[in-house]
PDB file of C-alpha atoms in Angstrom:
ATOM      1  CA  UNK G 207       9.969  11.854   8.037  1.00 55.00           C
ATOM      2  CA  UNK G 208       7.788  10.308  10.650  1.00 71.00           C
ATOM      3  CA  UNK G 209       4.057  10.782  10.012  1.00 84.00           C
ATOM      4  CA  UNK G 210       4.661  11.474   6.314  1.00 90.00           C
ATOM      5  CA  UNK G 211       4.748   9.439   3.152  1.00 90.00           C
ATOM      6  CA  UNK G 212       4.670  10.053  -0.573  1.00 94.00           C
ATOM      7  CA  UNK G 213       1.367  10.501  -2.392  1.00 96.00           C
ATOM      8  CA  UNK G 214       0.551   7.217  -4.127  1.00 95.00           C
ATOM      9  CA  UNK G 215       0.064   8.977  -7.468  1.00 96.00           C
ATOM     10  CA  UNK G 216       3.097  11.370  -7.464  1.00 96.00           C
ATOM     11  CA  UNK G 217       6.277  11.994  -5.413  1.00 95.00           C
ATOM     12  CA  UNK G 218       4.774  14.738  -3.189  1.00 96.00           C
ATOM     13  CA  UNK G 219       5.267  14.286   0.552  1.00 97.00           C
ATOM     14  CA  UNK G 220       1.937  14.309   2.465  1.00 96.00           C
ATOM     15  CA  UNK G 221       0.701  13.444   5.978  1.00 93.00           C
ATOM     16  CA  UNK G 222       0.134   9.831   6.733  1.00 85.00           C
ATOM     17  CA  UNK G 223      -3.679   9.999   7.000  1.00 87.00           C
ATOM     18  CA  UNK G 224      -4.104  10.877   3.302  1.00 91.00           C
ATOM     19  CA  UNK G 225      -3.503   8.606   0.302  1.00 94.00           C
ATOM     20  CA  UNK G 226      -3.072  11.328  -2.334  1.00 96.00           C
ATOM     21  CA  UNK G 227      -1.949  14.958  -2.259  1.00 96.00           C
ATOM     22  CA  UNK G 228      -4.337  17.911  -2.827  1.00 96.00           C
ATOM     23  CA  UNK G 229      -3.222  18.311  -6.501  1.00 97.00           C
ATOM     24  CA  UNK G 230      -3.921  14.634  -7.256  1.00 97.00           C
ATOM     25  CA  UNK G 231      -7.167  14.817  -5.375  1.00 97.00           C
ATOM     26  CA  UNK G 232      -8.271  17.641  -7.697  1.00 97.00           C
ATOM     27  CA  UNK G 233      -7.252  15.575 -10.693  1.00 97.00           C
ATOM     28  CA  UNK G 234      -8.549  12.106  -9.717  1.00 97.00           C
ATOM     29  CA  UNK G 235     -11.239  12.959  -7.092  1.00 96.00           C
ATOM     30  CA  UNK G 236     -11.509  12.762  -3.344  1.00 93.00           C
ATOM     31  CA  UNK G 237     -13.130   9.278  -3.116  1.00 93.00           C
ATOM     32  CA  UNK G 238     -11.225   6.191  -4.173  1.00 93.00           C
ATOM     33  CA  UNK G 239     -14.394   5.177  -6.093  1.00 95.00           C
ATOM     34  CA  UNK G 240     -13.604   8.080  -8.505  1.00 96.00           C
ATOM     35  CA  UNK G 241     -10.012   7.121  -9.056  1.00 97.00           C
ATOM     36  CA  UNK G 242      -8.722   5.297 -12.143  1.00 97.00           C
ATOM     37  CA  UNK G 243      -8.315   1.569 -11.733  1.00 97.00           C
ATOM     38  CA  UNK G 244      -4.498   1.747 -11.505  1.00 97.00           C
ATOM     39  CA  UNK G 245      -4.672   4.136  -8.583  1.00 97.00           C
ATOM     40  CA  UNK G 246      -7.286   2.107  -6.799  1.00 97.00           C
ATOM     41  CA  UNK G 247      -5.131  -0.998  -7.303  1.00 97.00           C
ATOM     42  CA  UNK G 248      -2.139   0.803  -5.779  1.00 96.00           C
ATOM     43  CA  UNK G 249      -4.249   1.991  -2.734  1.00 95.00           C
ATOM     44  CA  UNK G 250      -5.756  -1.416  -2.184  1.00 96.00           C
ATOM     45  CA  UNK G 251      -2.287  -2.990  -2.339  1.00 96.00           C
ATOM     46  CA  UNK G 252      -0.944  -0.493   0.181  1.00 92.00           C
ATOM     47  CA  UNK G 253      -3.905  -1.127   2.528  1.00 92.00           C
ATOM     48  CA  UNK G 254      -3.317  -4.930   2.232  1.00 96.00           C
ATOM     49  CA  UNK G 255       0.379  -4.502   3.149  1.00 94.00           C
ATOM     50  CA  UNK G 256      -0.520  -2.250   6.140  1.00 89.00           C
ATOM     51  CA  UNK G 257      -3.081  -4.764   7.445  1.00 94.00           C
ATOM     52  CA  UNK G 258      -0.559  -7.664   7.003  1.00 94.00           C
ATOM     53  CA  UNK G 259       2.135  -5.671   8.868  1.00 92.00           C
ATOM     54  CA  UNK G 260      -0.302  -4.865  11.712  1.00 92.00           C
ATOM     55  CA  UNK G 261      -1.364  -8.549  11.963  1.00 92.00           C
ATOM     56  CA  UNK G 262       2.259  -9.669  12.087  1.00 90.00           C
ATOM     57  CA  UNK G 263       3.092  -7.118  14.761  1.00 87.00           C
ATOM     58  CA  UNK G 264       0.137  -8.232  16.872  1.00 88.00           C
ATOM     59  CA  UNK G 265       0.421 -12.037  16.465  1.00 86.00           C
ATOM     60  CA  UNK G 266       3.907 -13.031  15.463  1.00 84.00           C
ATOM     61  CA  UNK G 267       6.019 -14.903  17.941  1.00 82.00           C
ATOM     62  CA  UNK G 268       9.783 -14.359  17.633  1.00 81.00           C
ATOM     63  CA  UNK G 269      12.424 -16.976  18.176  1.00 80.00           C
ATOM     64  CA  UNK G 270      13.526 -15.255  21.402  1.00 81.00           C
ATOM     65  CA  UNK G 271      10.006 -15.432  22.693  1.00 78.00           C
ATOM     66  CA  UNK G 272       9.852 -19.098  21.856  1.00 77.00           C
ATOM     67  CA  UNK G 273      13.126 -19.726  23.710  1.00 76.00           C
ATOM     68  CA  UNK G 274      11.831 -17.914  26.817  1.00 70.00           C
ATOM     69  CA  UNK G 275       8.632 -19.949  26.642  1.00 65.00           C
ATOM     70  CA  UNK G 276      10.580 -23.224  26.357  1.00 66.00           C
ATOM     71  CA  UNK G 277      12.813 -22.293  29.307  1.00 68.00           C
ATOM     72  CA  UNK G 278       9.787 -21.651  31.488  1.00 65.00           C
ATOM     73  CA  UNK G 279       8.245 -25.009  30.774  1.00 64.00           C
TER      74      UNK G 279
END
């Protein structure tokens, strides 16, 4: 399901731009500042992983790229 993921608080599928579903938003609040510590921890951990993945995608050099670079030198 491209563009969808599960709510971080329950197994409901939601669009990628949201962290929690409407039901959990009603229970825990809209802002992460209102969420219980365990939910904020999960959200922060997910955000760290997304940033790490983006950084790797943007800056990682693969072995095949290294081989190509060495051939051209």
